[in-house]
Amino acid sequence: MPYAEFDEVRLHIRQAGSGPVALFVHGFPLDSSMWIDQLHALSEVRRCIAVDLRGFGRSSAVDGSPLRMEELANDLAGVLDLVSEERADIIGFSMGGYAALAFAEIYPKRMRTLALVDTRSGADSADGKAGRDAMAQKLVADGRAAIAELMQSGLLGPQASIAAQARLRTMIENCPYETIVGALGGMRDRTDRTEVLATIDVPTAVIVGQDDGVTPPAEAEAMAAAIGDATLTIVAESGHMSPIEQPAAVNDALLELFSRV
Ligand code: MLT
């Protein structure tokens, strides 16, 4: 089943393995291919499903209006309904982590475990919000390659391989303009979910690249401290994109998480 269709939305999904479902949620402006290394490694223990969120990858198009994190969380629940799974391991990277925290708030009983990877619980600052609008303006004025240029060095650590750089560039340059504008609006408007952390009652892994400048280790540490049953993994020699920069370390942390249930 390469697509999940419901409520007039068609989401492309990548699947590997069998067993309990683990749902992988990508970041901005990326797609499900960022999880390929995790799908290969974890398919022994889980039915891994990596979703292209609406507007991203090969999923149905969006119109550029703000993509709300709650709407993305509802889509994740829709995928679980379609594969007849009440609960899943939810793995959210960066913007996918914002959606995962919305999911944790709306559907707390549908999580078996939670992984928050290179993400944060807080909302954008005033400067951060202005930065979202400036990026949307730059995108429509100068094109996607200009955005990719800007983001490349911010997202990857100094040691990132040429292959990791290529994967990132492909994802960014394939992302539709309307999706980038919609996701920027949705992230700008998102709710601060720091208070949700204390309500999370499933085993949780907080994972962050040691050189992540977008969602720095100090924020990951604070999130892990606020969650009842959380471990913190700081991934050496990685920037923001730990799942593609250091896949083995991220896979090990997820395997450890899955062994806790
Ligand atoms: C992401 O990687 O999803 C984004 O960089 C997150 C953000 O811009 O807040």
Coordinates of N, CA and C in Angstrom, one line a residue, residues 73-161:
A73 N -1.0 16.0 12.7 CA -1.2 15.0 13.7 C -2.5 14.2 13.4
N74 N -3.5 14.8 12.9 CA -4.8 14.1 12.5 C -4.5 13.2 11.3
D75 N -3.6 13.6 10.4 CA -3.2 12.8 9.3 C -2.5 11.5 9.8
L76 N -1.7 11.7 10.8 CA -0.9 10.5 11.3 C -1.9 9.5 11.9
A77 N -2.9 10.0 12.6 CA -4.0 9.2 13.2 C -4.8 8.5 12.0
G78 N -5.0 9.2 10.9 CA -5.6 8.7 9.8 C -4.9 7.5 9.2
V79 N -3.5 7.6 9.1 CA -2.7 6.5 8.6 C -2.8 5.3 9.5
L80 N -2.8 5.5 10.8 CA -3.0 4.4 11.8 C -4.3 3.7 11.6
D81 N -5.4 4.5 11.4 CA -6.7 3.9 11.2 C -6.7 3.1 10.0
L82 N -6.0 3.5 8.9 CA -6.0 2.8 7.7 C -5.3 1.5 7.8
V83 N -4.3 1.4 8.6 CA -3.5 0.2 8.7 C -4.1 -0.6 10.0
S84 N -5.2 -0.1 10.5 CA -5.9 -0.8 11.6 C -5.0 -1.0 12.8
E85 N -4.2 0.0 13.1 CA -3.4 0.0 14.3 C -3.9 1.0 15.3
E86 N -4.2 0.6 16.5 CA -4.6 1.5 17.5 C -3.4 2.4 18.0
R87 N -2.3 1.7 18.2 CA -1.1 2.4 18.8 C 0.1 2.2 17.9
A88 N 1.1 3.2 18.0 CA 2.3 3.0 17.3 C 3.4 3.7 18.0
D89 N 4.7 3.4 17.6 CA 5.8 4.1 18.0 C 5.8 5.4 17.1
I90 N 5.9 6.5 17.7 CA 5.9 7.8 16.9 C 7.2 8.4 17.0
I91 N 7.8 8.6 15.8 CA 9.2 9.1 15.7 C 9.1 10.4 14.9
G92 N 9.3 11.6 15.5 CA 9.2 12.8 14.8 C 10.5 13.6 14.8
F93 N 10.9 14.0 13.6 CA 12.1 14.8 13.5 C 11.8 16.2 13.2
S94 N 12.3 17.1 14.0 CA 12.2 18.6 13.9 C 10.7 19.0 13.6
M95 N 10.3 19.5 12.4 CA 8.9 19.8 12.3 C 8.0 18.6 12.5
G96 N 8.5 17.4 12.2 CA 7.8 16.2 12.5 C 7.7 16.0 13.9
G97 N 8.6 16.5 14.7 CA 8.5 16.5 16.2 C 7.4 17.4 16.7
Y98 N 7.3 18.6 16.0 CA 6.2 19.5 16.4 C 4.9 18.8 16.2
A99 N 4.8 18.1 15.0 CA 3.5 17.3 14.7 C 3.4 16.1 15.7
A100 N 4.5 15.5 16.1 CA 4.4 14.4 17.1 C 3.9 14.9 18.4
L101 N 4.4 16.1 18.8 CA 3.9 16.6 20.1 C 2.4 17.0 20.0
A102 N 2.0 17.5 18.9 CA 0.5 17.7 18.7 C -0.2 16.4 18.8
F103 N 0.3 15.3 18.2 CA -0.3 14.0 18.3 C -0.3 13.5 19.8
A104 N 0.8 13.8 20.5 CA 0.9 13.3 21.9 C -0.2 14.0 22.7
E105 N -0.5 15.3 22.3 CA -1.6 16.0 23.1 C -3.0 15.5 22.7
I106 N -3.2 15.3 21.4 CA -4.5 14.9 20.9 C -4.8 13.4 21.1
Y107 N -3.8 12.6 20.9 CA -4.0 11.1 20.9 C -3.1 10.4 21.8
P108 N -3.0 10.8 23.1 CA -2.0 10.2 24.0 C -2.1 8.7 24.1
K109 N -3.3 8.2 23.9 CA -3.4 6.7 24.1 C -3.0 5.9 22.8
R110 N -2.7 6.7 21.8 CA -2.3 6.0 20.5 C -0.8 5.9 20.3
M111 N 0.0 6.2 21.4 CA 1.4 6.1 21.3 C 1.9 4.9 22.1
R112 N 2.8 4.1 21.5 CA 3.4 3.0 22.3 C 4.7 3.6 22.9
T113 N 5.5 4.3 22.1 CA 6.7 5.0 22.5 C 6.7 6.3 21.7
L114 N 7.6 7.2 22.1 CA 7.8 8.4 21.4 C 9.3 8.7 21.2
A115 N 9.7 9.1 20.0 CA 11.0 9.6 19.8 C 11.0 11.1 19.3
L116 N 11.6 11.9 20.0 CA 11.7 13.4 19.6 C 13.1 13.6 19.1
V117 N 13.3 13.8 17.8 CA 14.6 13.8 17.2 C 14.9 15.2 16.7
D118 N 15.9 15.8 17.2 CA 16.3 17.2 16.7 C 15.1 18.1 16.6
T119 N 14.4 18.2 17.7 CA 13.2 19.1 17.7 C 13.1 19.9 19.0
R120 N 12.0 20.6 19.2 CA 11.8 21.4 20.4 C 10.3 21.4 20.7
S121 N 10.0 21.8 22.0 CA 8.6 21.8 22.3 C 8.1 23.3 22.3
G122 N 9.0 24.2 22.4 CA 8.5 25.6 22.4 C 8.0 26.2 21.1
A123 N 7.4 27.3 21.2 CA 6.9 28.0 20.0 C 8.0 28.9 19.4
D124 N 7.8 29.5 18.2 CA 8.8 30.4 17.7 C 8.8 31.7 18.5
S125 N 10.0 32.3 18.6 CA 10.1 33.7 19.2 C 9.6 34.7 18.2
A126 N 9.5 35.9 18.6 CA 9.0 37.0 17.6 C 10.0 37.0 16.5
D127 N 11.3 37.0 16.8 CA 12.3 37.0 15.7 C 12.2 35.7 14.8
G128 N 11.9 34.6 15.4 CA 11.7 33.4 14.7 C 10.6 33.5 13.7
K129 N 9.5 34.1 14.2 CA 8.3 34.2 13.3 C 8.6 35.1 12.1
A130 N 9.3 36.2 12.4 CA 9.7 37.2 11.3 C 10.6 36.4 10.3
G131 N 11.4 35.6 10.9 CA 12.3 34.8 10.0 C 11.6 33.9 9.1
R132 N 10.5 33.3 9.5 CA 9.6 32.4 8.7 C 9.1 33.2 7.5
D133 N 8.6 34.4 7.8 CA 8.0 35.3 6.8 C 9.0 35.7 5.8
A134 N 10.2 36.0 6.3 CA 11.3 36.5 5.4 C 11.7 35.3 4.5
M135 N 11.7 34.1 5.0 CA 12.1 33.0 4.2 C 11.1 32.7 3.1
A136 N 9.8 32.9 3.4 CA 8.8 32.7 2.4 C 8.9 33.7 1.3
Q137 N 9.3 35.0 1.7 CA 9.5 36.0 0.7 C 10.7 35.7 -0.2
K138 N 11.7 35.2 0.4 CA 13.0 34.9 -0.3 C 12.7 33.8 -1.3
L139 N 11.9 32.8 -0.8 CA 11.6 31.7 -1.6 C 10.9 32.1 -2.9
V140 N 9.9 32.9 -2.8 CA 9.1 33.3 -4.0 C 9.9 34.3 -4.9
A141 N 10.8 35.1 -4.2 CA 11.6 36.0 -5.0 C 12.8 35.3 -5.7
D142 N 13.5 34.5 -5.0 CA 14.8 34.0 -5.5 C 14.8 32.5 -5.8
G143 N 13.7 31.8 -5.5 CA 13.6 30.4 -5.8 C 14.1 29.4 -4.8
R144 N 13.8 28.1 -5.0 CA 14.1 27.1 -4.1 C 15.6 26.8 -3.9
A145 N 16.4 27.0 -5.0 CA 17.8 26.7 -4.8 C 18.4 27.7 -3.8
A146 N 17.9 28.9 -3.8 CA 18.4 29.9 -2.9 C 18.2 29.5 -1.4
I147 N 17.0 28.9 -1.2 CA 16.6 28.4 0.1 C 17.5 27.2 0.5
A148 N 17.7 26.4 -0.5 CA 18.5 25.2 -0.2 C 19.9 25.6 0.1
E149 N 20.4 26.6 -0.6 CA 21.8 27.2 -0.3 C 21.9 27.7 1.1
L150 N 20.8 28.4 1.5 CA 20.8 29.0 2.9 C 20.7 27.9 3.9
M151 N 19.9 26.9 3.7 CA 19.6 25.9 4.7 C 20.7 24.9 4.9
Q152 N 21.4 24.6 3.8 CA 22.3 23.5 3.7 C 23.3 23.5 4.9
S153 N 24.0 24.7 5.1 CA 25.0 24.8 6.1 C 24.4 24.8 7.5
G154 N 23.2 25.3 7.6 CA 22.5 25.4 8.9 C 22.1 24.0 9.4
L155 N 21.7 23.2 8.5 CA 21.1 21.9 8.9 C 22.1 20.8 9.1
L156 N 23.2 20.9 8.3 CA 24.2 19.8 8.4 C 25.4 20.2 9.3
G157 N 26.0 19.3 10.0 CA 27.2 19.6 10.8 C 28.4 19.7 9.8
P158 N 29.5 20.2 10.3 CA 30.7 20.3 9.5 C 31.3 19.0 8.9
Q159 N 30.9 17.9 9.6 CA 31.5 16.6 9.1 C 30.6 15.9 8.1
A160 N 29.4 16.5 7.7 CA 28.5 15.8 6.9 C 29.1 15.3 5.6
S161 N 28.8 14.0 5.3 CA 29.3 13.4 4.1 C 28.7 14.1 2.8

